[in-house]
Structures are given as C-alpha cells and as structure tokens.
Amino acid sequence: MSTAASHYRSPFRQMKNKLPSERPTKRRKMSDSDSSSEIASPTPQIPISGVVKLYLVQAKLTAQNISELFSLAETHNLRVSKSQNRATDPEIQLALCSNPEESDIVVTNVHMRQRLERHIDWNLAKEKAIVTPEWLRDSVRQRTILPCGDYAALRELKKTTVEHCPDSDYDADSDQGTGGASPSARSESEEHVELTKAHYTSRYACLRPCPLVCPNQQLVQQLGIIRRSRELEGKDVNALSYDRTISLLKAYPYRLTSSKLPEVSTLPGIGEKMISKISEYVKHGRIRESETIAASARFKSLSEFTTIYGIGASTARKLFDTFGLRTMADLEEHYASRPASPTHHQRGERKLNTPAPVLSIPAALELRTDLDEKIPRAEVGLMHDIVMAELGKLRSGCLSTIVGGYRRGKAESNDVDIVITHPTLVSGSDQVKGLGELLVNRLYERGLITHVMHLSGFQPANALRTSHWDTLEKALTVFILPPDNSRSRRIHRRLDLIFAAPEAYWTAITGWTGSKMFERDLRLWAKVERGLKFDSTGITRRRDSKPYFPRSEKEVFDLLGLEWIDPTMRNADV
Ligand code: 8GT
Ligand code: MN
C-alpha cells in the first residue's frame, strides 16, 4: 500500500549517465581571470555528481541504531573508491529513501532470507546491494563507497551485492574517463560537463538538481534568515528574490571561494545586492545583516509567534506592534483573555463536515511544544502505516505515497503529508470528498485525530504564487499516535491528507513533494516554456484545455518536457 507502483529509474545510475565525474584536467571552461585564480585557490573544487540511495530495513535494529544510521546517511558525502585522484574526485551524496525499490543499497541487520523477505521481495533483493550497517559506518569513516561485497548481509546475496554495488559502476566510469585519452572519450566527457553546467545555471529550479544539504549550506542558512525576516515584515517580493538566490545556491555544486564569485554573479537572477552579501560571506564567513536580524528582539518575537498554527506574518506584526506582545507568555495571556475566534480556514467556507474540533489559536498555543517538535522519519512511516491501516478497514485497495519533505529525504519533518487514491475513484464526483470525510471521521472516532483545521478543496489565492493552492480534496489535521506502553509520551503531530482520483494521483504527488521553489518553477516552466498548466490536479494544454493523465511521476516529467529529477534532489529551498 505504498509507492511500489511508482516509476523508478535509479537516480544514481541516471545521474551517472547525465552528470559524470568532472576531472580536473577536463574542467569546464571559464573566463581567464576565473581559471587563473582557481589554480591559486587552496580548496579543491569538489563537484557533487551523484546520489546513492539507501534503504534502511529497521527490523533487528534498536531505535538508537536507527537514528545513528539515519544521521550518518543524512550528513555525509562520500567519494568513490580506488579512484586515481582522491582529493578532487566527485563527491557522491548519500540519501535515504522510503521504498526499497528506489534504493541502490539496502542496509540491514537481517541475515536470513526468510526474515528479509518480510521486508523486501526476494527478486528485488537480488537487484540491489544488500549490506550490513557496518558498511555504512566504515564507508562514512573512510569517506568512500566501500566495496559492498565485503559487507554482504546475506551469504546467498553476496554475488548480486558485488554486482550492484555502486562503487564498481563509478570505477568503470573513471577508467573510461581518465585512462582512455581517445578524442571521442574526451568530447563525450566535455559534452557531459556542459550538461552539468547547463543544469546548475538553468533559469528554472525544476531543471536544477538540488541536494538536501549543499556544499554552501551555511551561506544558504544565513540568507534564509534575511529571507524569513523579509517575509515576516510583509516584504514578499524581496523575500522571493532571496528565495531565488537560495535555490540557485542550493544547486551550485562547488564550495564557494572568491575565485568562484565571478561565475556565481552570472547565475540567472542573482542581483548585485545578493552578490555583495555572498561576497561578504565568502570573505568573512558571515553576513552582518543576518546576524543583526537573528539577534533582534523583533525578529525573535515574530518568528516565535508565527510558529503557532493560525498566526501568520501580519497577525504576528499586529500582536507585536499594536498589542505590544513580545513573548509566548504574553501571547498566552492575550489569547486567554479573549473568546476563541474562528481561524481563517473556517471563515467563508462551508462548514466542516466532521465532529472534530477546529484548531483555534488558544488550542494551538496549548499544543505548541508538541507541534514544534520535529518528526523523525521512523515516526512518519509509522503514522502513515496507522492511517492506511484505518483506511484499509473502510476501503481496501487504496494507494498512498508520503510526500513533502519526507519524500525529499529530510531526516526530520515538521508535518506529514500523504497523497491517497483508490483505483475506482471517479474524478469530479463526490467520491473523493466522501473518502476524505470518511477517513477523517474514522480517525477522529479512534482518537487518532484530535483537530481538523480544514477539510475541502477550496483555498484562497496567493498573490505571489510562492505557494500554490489547488482544488484537491485535503484534510489538514492534528494527529496523535495510539497509546503504547513503550512510548513515554504521545506527541501531537500535524498531518495533511490529500485525496485524488487516479488521474490526478501522480500530479498530486509531484505537486506535494516540493520543495516550494521547485514547485513554483515547475508551474512557471510549464506555462512559459511548454504552454501547459501544471498543478496538483493535473496537466492541461493552455490553448485548448486539453487534459493529460500521466500514469507515473516519470510521465509527469515527460509531459512537461523535463529531465527526471529524483525527489531527493528537489530541495530548492533552505
Ligand atoms: P516540512 O513539512 O518538513 O516543513 O517540509 P515540506 O513537507 O517541504 O513542507 P510542507 O509545508 O509540508 O509542504 C509540502 C509541499 O506541498 C510543498 O512543496 C508545498 O508547496 C506544497 N503545498 C502545501 N499546500 C499545498 C496545497 O494546498 N496545494 C499544493 N498543490 N501543494 C501544497 O503546502
Ligand atoms: Mn510537510
């Protein structure tokens, strides 16, 4: 009951084909000044040129082991083994995935076929490298993708594990790239280098692969503070220009040094102001404005206020400016003294067809310690399984995919987003809405949903279209895991359920996977470059409204004329 049906092409292999290792001797051409200062540069330029996706079988691992392995996989890049020039070899990013089918390597503590088959189909297992957790620990320690065969988790899968280990794929490539200096090999390599360049310098975020953590992540985070401050102050246009710069930097594959500044300043849409902030960072390792903002009382209060569900930037400013509130205690006092007012989700909409209470601001304040807490991946998976088990009791044969940041590989999420369909749902009928209401009411009756903030297809428009509202049926809720003796505390979590007819399932998945800027540029690209309208409900041709019904996410990309970008490389926001 998950994404097993999804289109899949290994991102590792795909990126290997499209973005092969960039050798120092065959570096992309640059302006004279650029390349000469590059030679003097003390730091090697290390391109991130591939992703190796890991699937972790959680059985037979302690919670501590699971979180250790997750964090190893989330925070480290590796090089390829046995390569000729370690210092400048491309880095391979590790990424976790939620579906064994999508993985390159399966990490497991299970050593018996029978036991493994409970988690992974045997035929699929034979197509993967199946290794023990030691492989990950040692690889991270040595910063190298170690030969998987030495760490095969099951004896009978050793041969296939050796065959499918990404280390040998890369070696084959590097032999061809560095050893054979034939003219055809060189031109092919240069072509690929051009392609790499074409990717990160592209105007649209949906053409630029963006890892979760980029080589210039600290810079991106500092710019993110300024972006957030602009947003909190209602300067949305300015915030958007920070969004654009951030998404370009997220795709930039090299660590930024002063020699790189001329190139960065030619990236599309990076203005002089941004360049001066970036230069300041490169020179001093910090941006003064970011520091001033982060330390300011106003920024702290506004940021804190807007963490409360139902309080947006303009309400936060009003609370600060008009009512003089500064702290959470002030906020609590303020809302305790006034009757609960309906949230904007209720106003002007049809009444929620559910007995679950709406999350008012005072209720959100009460739950704030829970809702502020990030959700680890394992719990996201558990929440999904519980929701789908309840849905299964109402209607068998539903399909679902966890989308949002989880699908992009985030180790911890702020909320859980799940897209749901059933093969027999008829679009445009009341069936989709009916299924949503049925599930939400069931979860509420079971005590699994405590609040429903929204349950319908209507959303107000957003002028800048940084976030796009579609008409899919969705339930924005607060979820709580069932009581369990092994859990000391049950934490309220934000859960969004999105219901789609089968025709809209794959566009809903693409539309809700994010990140925000990736989605924004996907819609822009579709409109400007392809004459199509893309949103989570589907793809239509603009001139005659002809609808298209993609049957996989790959088809969504194909229809839009886009090269496939794996979800873990759609992290175009901070
Ligand atoms: P997080 O939950 O860990 O903070 O990270 P996230 O999962 O990336 O953020 P999110 O706020 O949960 O949003 C997930 C994706 O869904 C984003 O790309 C966002 O643009 C998109 N999204 C909404 N609301 C809506 C909506 O009403 N319609 C569509 N199509 N997409 C939406 O957040
Ligand atoms: Mn989310």
Short mmCIF file of N, CA and C in Angstrom, two decimals, residues 413-541:
data_model
loop_
_atom_site.label_atom_id
_atom_site.label_comp_id
_atom_site.label_asym_id
_atom_site.label_seq_id
_atom_site.Cartn_x
_atom_site.Cartn_y
_atom_site.Cartn_z
N SER A 413 10.76 15.91 9.86
CA SER A 413 9.77 16.73 9.18
C SER A 413 8.99 17.57 10.18
N ASN A 414 8.41 18.66 9.68
CA ASN A 414 7.54 19.48 10.52
C ASN A 414 6.12 18.93 10.52
N ASP A 415 5.76 18.28 9.44
CA ASP A 415 4.44 17.67 9.39
C ASP A 415 4.52 16.45 8.47
N VAL A 416 3.41 15.74 8.36
CA VAL A 416 3.38 14.58 7.47
C VAL A 416 2.33 14.83 6.40
N ASP A 417 2.73 14.66 5.14
CA ASP A 417 1.82 14.87 4.02
C ASP A 417 1.65 13.54 3.28
N ILE A 418 0.41 13.10 3.13
CA ILE A 418 0.17 11.82 2.45
C ILE A 418 -0.85 12.01 1.32
N VAL A 419 -0.49 11.57 0.12
CA VAL A 419 -1.43 11.60 -1.01
C VAL A 419 -2.06 10.21 -1.13
N ILE A 420 -3.39 10.21 -1.26
CA ILE A 420 -4.15 8.95 -1.24
C ILE A 420 -5.06 8.86 -2.46
N THR A 421 -5.14 7.67 -3.03
CA THR A 421 -6.12 7.45 -4.10
C THR A 421 -6.68 6.03 -3.99
N HIS A 422 -7.71 5.78 -4.80
CA HIS A 422 -8.23 4.43 -4.94
C HIS A 422 -8.54 4.23 -6.42
N PRO A 423 -8.18 3.05 -6.98
CA PRO A 423 -8.32 2.86 -8.44
C PRO A 423 -9.73 3.11 -8.97
N THR A 424 -10.74 2.99 -8.12
CA THR A 424 -12.11 3.13 -8.64
C THR A 424 -12.69 4.54 -8.46
N LEU A 425 -11.92 5.44 -7.86
CA LEU A 425 -12.48 6.79 -7.63
C LEU A 425 -12.73 7.49 -8.95
N VAL A 426 -13.89 8.13 -9.06
CA VAL A 426 -14.22 8.87 -10.27
C VAL A 426 -14.00 10.35 -10.00
N SER A 427 -13.17 10.98 -10.85
CA SER A 427 -12.85 12.38 -10.57
C SER A 427 -14.08 13.24 -10.85
N GLY A 428 -14.18 14.32 -10.12
CA GLY A 428 -15.31 15.23 -10.31
C GLY A 428 -16.56 14.77 -9.57
N SER A 429 -16.58 13.55 -9.10
CA SER A 429 -17.74 13.08 -8.35
C SER A 429 -17.51 13.39 -6.87
N ASP A 430 -18.51 13.10 -6.06
CA ASP A 430 -18.36 13.35 -4.63
C ASP A 430 -17.58 12.25 -3.93
N GLN A 431 -17.14 11.25 -4.72
CA GLN A 431 -16.49 10.09 -4.10
C GLN A 431 -15.18 10.44 -3.40
N VAL A 432 -14.41 11.34 -4.04
CA VAL A 432 -13.11 11.68 -3.48
C VAL A 432 -13.31 12.39 -2.15
N LYS A 433 -14.22 13.37 -2.18
CA LYS A 433 -14.54 14.12 -0.97
C LYS A 433 -15.06 13.16 0.11
N GLY A 434 -15.93 12.25 -0.34
CA GLY A 434 -16.53 11.28 0.59
C GLY A 434 -15.48 10.45 1.29
N LEU A 435 -14.48 10.01 0.51
CA LEU A 435 -13.43 9.17 1.08
C LEU A 435 -12.65 9.97 2.14
N GLY A 436 -12.37 11.23 1.83
CA GLY A 436 -11.66 12.09 2.78
C GLY A 436 -12.42 12.23 4.08
N GLU A 437 -13.70 12.53 3.96
CA GLU A 437 -14.51 12.72 5.18
C GLU A 437 -14.62 11.43 5.98
N LEU A 438 -14.80 10.35 5.26
CA LEU A 438 -14.93 9.05 5.91
C LEU A 438 -13.68 8.75 6.75
N LEU A 439 -12.52 8.96 6.13
CA LEU A 439 -11.27 8.65 6.82
C LEU A 439 -11.05 9.58 8.01
N VAL A 440 -11.26 10.87 7.79
CA VAL A 440 -11.04 11.83 8.88
C VAL A 440 -11.96 11.51 10.06
N ASN A 441 -13.22 11.22 9.78
CA ASN A 441 -14.15 10.92 10.87
C ASN A 441 -13.77 9.63 11.59
N ARG A 442 -13.33 8.66 10.82
CA ARG A 442 -12.89 7.41 11.44
C ARG A 442 -11.68 7.65 12.37
N LEU A 443 -10.70 8.39 11.85
CA LEU A 443 -9.51 8.65 12.66
C LEU A 443 -9.88 9.45 13.92
N TYR A 444 -10.84 10.34 13.78
CA TYR A 444 -11.29 11.13 14.94
C TYR A 444 -11.96 10.21 15.96
N GLU A 445 -12.85 9.34 15.48
CA GLU A 445 -13.53 8.41 16.39
C GLU A 445 -12.54 7.52 17.13
N ARG A 446 -11.48 7.16 16.42
CA ARG A 446 -10.47 6.30 17.05
C ARG A 446 -9.54 7.06 17.97
N GLY A 447 -9.69 8.35 18.08
CA GLY A 447 -8.81 9.17 18.92
C GLY A 447 -7.46 9.43 18.27
N LEU A 448 -7.36 9.18 16.97
CA LEU A 448 -6.06 9.37 16.29
C LEU A 448 -5.95 10.78 15.72
N ILE A 449 -7.10 11.40 15.45
CA ILE A 449 -7.09 12.80 15.02
C ILE A 449 -7.76 13.59 16.12
N THR A 450 -7.10 14.67 16.57
CA THR A 450 -7.70 15.46 17.66
C THR A 450 -8.32 16.76 17.14
N HIS A 451 -7.81 17.27 16.03
CA HIS A 451 -8.33 18.52 15.47
C HIS A 451 -8.33 18.45 13.95
N VAL A 452 -9.29 19.15 13.34
CA VAL A 452 -9.29 19.29 11.88
C VAL A 452 -9.36 20.78 11.58
N MET A 453 -8.36 21.29 10.87
CA MET A 453 -8.36 22.73 10.58
C MET A 453 -9.04 23.03 9.26
N HIS A 454 -9.08 22.05 8.40
CA HIS A 454 -9.58 22.32 7.06
C HIS A 454 -9.97 21.00 6.44
N LEU A 455 -11.08 21.01 5.75
CA LEU A 455 -11.49 19.78 5.06
C LEU A 455 -12.31 20.15 3.84
N SER A 456 -11.64 20.44 2.74
CA SER A 456 -12.35 20.75 1.49
C SER A 456 -11.33 21.02 0.41
N GLY A 457 -11.84 21.44 -0.74
CA GLY A 457 -10.92 21.68 -1.85
C GLY A 457 -10.62 23.15 -2.08
N PHE A 458 -11.19 24.02 -1.26
CA PHE A 458 -11.04 25.44 -1.53
C PHE A 458 -9.89 26.05 -0.76
N GLN A 459 -9.12 26.89 -1.41
CA GLN A 459 -8.08 27.65 -0.72
C GLN A 459 -8.01 29.05 -1.32
N PRO A 460 -7.78 30.06 -0.51
CA PRO A 460 -7.63 31.40 -1.08
C PRO A 460 -6.37 31.50 -1.93
N ALA A 461 -6.40 32.43 -2.90
CA ALA A 461 -5.25 32.58 -3.80
C ALA A 461 -4.10 33.25 -3.07
N ASN A 462 -2.91 33.00 -3.56
CA ASN A 462 -1.70 33.61 -3.00
C ASN A 462 -1.11 34.48 -4.11
N ALA A 463 -1.04 35.78 -3.84
CA ALA A 463 -0.70 36.74 -4.89
C ALA A 463 0.61 36.43 -5.59
N LEU A 464 1.63 36.05 -4.83
CA LEU A 464 2.94 35.82 -5.44
C LEU A 464 3.10 34.41 -5.97
N ARG A 465 2.16 33.60 -5.68
CA ARG A 465 2.17 32.21 -6.11
C ARG A 465 3.43 31.47 -5.65
N THR A 466 3.93 31.86 -4.48
CA THR A 466 5.06 31.11 -3.93
C THR A 466 4.54 29.77 -3.44
N SER A 467 3.30 29.80 -2.95
CA SER A 467 2.68 28.51 -2.67
C SER A 467 1.41 28.48 -3.51
N HIS A 468 1.09 27.32 -3.99
CA HIS A 468 0.01 27.25 -4.94
C HIS A 468 -1.11 26.41 -4.35
N TRP A 469 -2.29 26.90 -4.43
CA TRP A 469 -3.41 26.18 -3.86
C TRP A 469 -4.22 25.54 -4.97
N ASP A 470 -4.47 24.26 -4.84
CA ASP A 470 -5.23 23.59 -5.87
C ASP A 470 -6.59 23.21 -5.27
N THR A 471 -7.36 22.53 -6.07
CA THR A 471 -8.71 22.19 -5.61
C THR A 471 -8.83 20.72 -5.20
N LEU A 472 -7.68 20.09 -4.95
CA LEU A 472 -7.76 18.71 -4.48
C LEU A 472 -8.40 18.68 -3.10
N GLU A 473 -9.07 17.57 -2.83
CA GLU A 473 -9.67 17.39 -1.52
C GLU A 473 -8.55 17.19 -0.50
N LYS A 474 -8.55 18.00 0.54
CA LYS A 474 -7.50 17.75 1.53
C LYS A 474 -8.00 17.99 2.95
N ALA A 475 -7.39 17.28 3.86
CA ALA A 475 -7.70 17.42 5.28
C ALA A 475 -6.43 17.84 5.98
N LEU A 476 -6.48 19.01 6.63
CA LEU A 476 -5.34 19.46 7.43
C LEU A 476 -5.71 19.17 8.88
N THR A 477 -4.94 18.31 9.52
CA THR A 477 -5.38 17.80 10.82
C THR A 477 -4.25 17.79 11.86
N VAL A 478 -4.63 17.48 13.09
CA VAL A 478 -3.65 17.16 14.14
C VAL A 478 -3.85 15.70 14.49
N PHE A 479 -2.77 14.95 14.46
CA PHE A 479 -2.79 13.51 14.65
C PHE A 479 -2.04 13.16 15.93
N ILE A 480 -2.44 12.07 16.55
CA ILE A 480 -1.68 11.58 17.71
C ILE A 480 -1.62 10.06 17.63
N LEU A 481 -0.44 9.50 17.86
CA LEU A 481 -0.29 8.04 17.78
C LEU A 481 -1.12 7.37 18.87
N PRO A 482 -1.56 6.16 18.63
CA PRO A 482 -2.32 5.46 19.67
C PRO A 482 -1.42 5.20 20.89
N PRO A 483 -2.03 5.02 22.08
CA PRO A 483 -1.23 4.77 23.27
C PRO A 483 -0.40 3.50 23.10
N ASP A 484 0.80 3.53 23.63
CA ASP A 484 1.69 2.38 23.50
C ASP A 484 2.64 2.45 24.70
N ASN A 485 2.71 1.34 25.44
CA ASN A 485 3.49 1.35 26.68
C ASN A 485 4.96 1.69 26.46
N SER A 486 5.48 1.36 25.25
CA SER A 486 6.90 1.60 25.04
C SER A 486 7.19 3.08 24.75
N ARG A 487 6.12 3.85 24.49
CA ARG A 487 6.34 5.27 24.23
C ARG A 487 6.03 6.05 25.50
N SER A 488 6.98 6.84 25.93
CA SER A 488 6.75 7.55 27.19
C SER A 488 5.73 8.67 26.99
N ARG A 489 5.80 9.34 25.85
CA ARG A 489 4.93 10.50 25.64
C ARG A 489 4.32 10.42 24.24
N ARG A 490 3.04 10.72 24.16
CA ARG A 490 2.41 10.78 22.83
C ARG A 490 2.44 12.24 22.39
N ILE A 491 2.92 12.44 21.17
CA ILE A 491 3.10 13.82 20.69
C ILE A 491 2.09 14.13 19.59
N HIS A 492 1.43 15.29 19.71
CA HIS A 492 0.52 15.73 18.65
C HIS A 492 1.34 16.11 17.41
N ARG A 493 0.90 15.67 16.26
CA ARG A 493 1.63 15.94 15.02
C ARG A 493 0.69 16.54 13.99
N ARG A 494 1.25 17.40 13.14
CA ARG A 494 0.45 17.92 12.02
C ARG A 494 0.45 16.87 10.91
N LEU A 495 -0.77 16.55 10.44
CA LEU A 495 -0.92 15.56 9.38
C LEU A 495 -1.81 16.11 8.28
N ASP A 496 -1.32 16.15 7.06
CA ASP A 496 -2.11 16.58 5.91
C ASP A 496 -2.41 15.38 5.03
N LEU A 497 -3.71 15.18 4.76
CA LEU A 497 -4.11 14.08 3.88
C LEU A 497 -4.67 14.68 2.60
N ILE A 498 -4.18 14.21 1.47
CA ILE A 498 -4.61 14.75 0.18
C ILE A 498 -5.25 13.61 -0.59
N PHE A 499 -6.46 13.83 -1.08
CA PHE A 499 -7.19 12.77 -1.77
C PHE A 499 -7.32 13.12 -3.25
N ALA A 500 -6.99 12.17 -4.11
CA ALA A 500 -7.03 12.44 -5.54
C ALA A 500 -7.64 11.25 -6.28
N ALA A 501 -8.34 11.54 -7.38
CA ALA A 501 -8.77 10.47 -8.27
C ALA A 501 -7.52 9.90 -8.94
N PRO A 502 -7.56 8.68 -9.47
CA PRO A 502 -6.34 8.09 -10.04
C PRO A 502 -5.68 8.96 -11.11
N GLU A 503 -6.46 9.67 -11.92
CA GLU A 503 -5.86 10.53 -12.96
C GLU A 503 -4.98 11.62 -12.37
N ALA A 504 -5.33 12.05 -11.15
CA ALA A 504 -4.60 13.17 -10.55
C ALA A 504 -3.56 12.70 -9.54
N TYR A 505 -3.47 11.39 -9.36
CA TYR A 505 -2.59 10.87 -8.30
C TYR A 505 -1.14 11.31 -8.49
N TRP A 506 -0.62 11.16 -9.70
CA TRP A 506 0.80 11.43 -9.91
C TRP A 506 1.12 12.91 -9.94
N THR A 507 0.18 13.72 -10.46
CA THR A 507 0.43 15.16 -10.40
C THR A 507 0.32 15.64 -8.95
N ALA A 508 -0.58 15.00 -8.18
CA ALA A 508 -0.69 15.37 -6.76
C ALA A 508 0.62 15.04 -6.04
N ILE A 509 1.19 13.90 -6.37
CA ILE A 509 2.45 13.51 -5.73
C ILE A 509 3.55 14.50 -6.11
N THR A 510 3.65 14.82 -7.41
CA THR A 510 4.67 15.78 -7.84
C THR A 510 4.42 17.14 -7.18
N GLY A 511 3.17 17.57 -7.16
CA GLY A 511 2.83 18.90 -6.63
C GLY A 511 3.03 19.03 -5.13
N TRP A 512 2.92 17.93 -4.42
CA TRP A 512 3.06 17.99 -2.97
C TRP A 512 4.42 17.53 -2.47
N THR A 513 5.30 17.12 -3.37
CA THR A 513 6.63 16.71 -2.92
C THR A 513 7.49 17.94 -2.62
N GLY A 514 7.25 19.03 -3.37
CA GLY A 514 8.03 20.24 -3.15
C GLY A 514 9.42 20.10 -3.74
N SER A 515 10.44 20.89 -3.29
CA SER A 515 10.18 21.93 -2.32
C SER A 515 9.44 23.09 -2.97
N LYS A 516 9.14 24.08 -2.16
CA LYS A 516 8.33 25.21 -2.59
C LYS A 516 8.83 25.86 -3.89
N MET A 517 10.12 26.17 -3.95
CA MET A 517 10.65 26.85 -5.14
C MET A 517 10.70 25.91 -6.34
N PHE A 518 10.92 24.62 -6.08
CA PHE A 518 10.88 23.65 -7.17
C PHE A 518 9.49 23.67 -7.79
N GLU A 519 8.46 23.67 -6.95
CA GLU A 519 7.07 23.68 -7.42
C GLU A 519 6.75 24.97 -8.17
N ARG A 520 7.24 26.06 -7.62
CA ARG A 520 6.94 27.35 -8.22
C ARG A 520 7.48 27.40 -9.66
N ASP A 521 8.73 26.94 -9.81
CA ASP A 521 9.34 26.97 -11.13
C ASP A 521 8.79 25.89 -12.05
N LEU A 522 8.29 24.82 -11.48
CA LEU A 522 7.64 23.78 -12.29
C LEU A 522 6.41 24.37 -13.00
N ARG A 523 5.63 25.14 -12.26
CA ARG A 523 4.43 25.76 -12.84
C ARG A 523 4.82 26.82 -13.86
N LEU A 524 5.88 27.57 -13.52
CA LEU A 524 6.33 28.63 -14.43
C LEU A 524 6.88 28.02 -15.73
N TRP A 525 7.69 27.00 -15.58
CA TRP A 525 8.26 26.30 -16.74
C TRP A 525 7.15 25.78 -17.64
N ALA A 526 6.17 25.10 -17.02
CA ALA A 526 5.08 24.51 -17.79
C ALA A 526 4.37 25.60 -18.61
N LYS A 527 4.13 26.72 -17.95
CA LYS A 527 3.39 27.80 -18.58
C LYS A 527 4.20 28.49 -19.67
N VAL A 528 5.38 28.96 -19.31
CA VAL A 528 6.18 29.78 -20.22
C VAL A 528 6.82 28.96 -21.34
N GLU A 529 7.38 27.82 -20.98
CA GLU A 529 8.18 27.07 -21.96
C GLU A 529 7.38 26.00 -22.69
N ARG A 530 6.28 25.57 -22.13
CA ARG A 530 5.58 24.44 -22.72
C ARG A 530 4.11 24.71 -23.04
N GLY A 531 3.61 25.88 -22.69
CA GLY A 531 2.20 26.18 -22.96
C GLY A 531 1.26 25.23 -22.23
N LEU A 532 1.70 24.76 -21.07
CA LEU A 532 0.88 23.84 -20.29
C LEU A 532 0.57 24.46 -18.93
N LYS A 533 -0.50 23.99 -18.34
CA LYS A 533 -0.79 24.41 -16.97
C LYS A 533 -0.57 23.20 -16.07
N PHE A 534 0.33 23.37 -15.11
CA PHE A 534 0.56 22.27 -14.17
C PHE A 534 0.05 22.66 -12.80
N ASP A 535 -0.72 21.81 -12.19
CA ASP A 535 -0.90 21.89 -10.74
C ASP A 535 -1.19 20.48 -10.23
N SER A 536 -1.41 20.38 -8.91
CA SER A 536 -1.55 19.05 -8.33
C SER A 536 -2.75 18.28 -8.87
N THR A 537 -3.71 18.99 -9.48
CA THR A 537 -4.88 18.28 -10.00
C THR A 537 -4.65 17.75 -11.40
N GLY A 538 -3.61 18.19 -12.08
CA GLY A 538 -3.36 17.66 -13.41
C GLY A 538 -2.59 18.61 -14.31
N ILE A 539 -2.44 18.15 -15.57
CA ILE A 539 -1.74 18.95 -16.57
C ILE A 539 -2.73 19.23 -17.70
N THR A 540 -2.85 20.47 -18.09
CA THR A 540 -3.72 20.78 -19.25
C THR A 540 -2.98 21.67 -20.23
N ARG A 541 -3.34 21.52 -21.52
CA ARG A 541 -2.75 22.39 -22.53
C ARG A 541 -3.49 23.71 -22.47
#
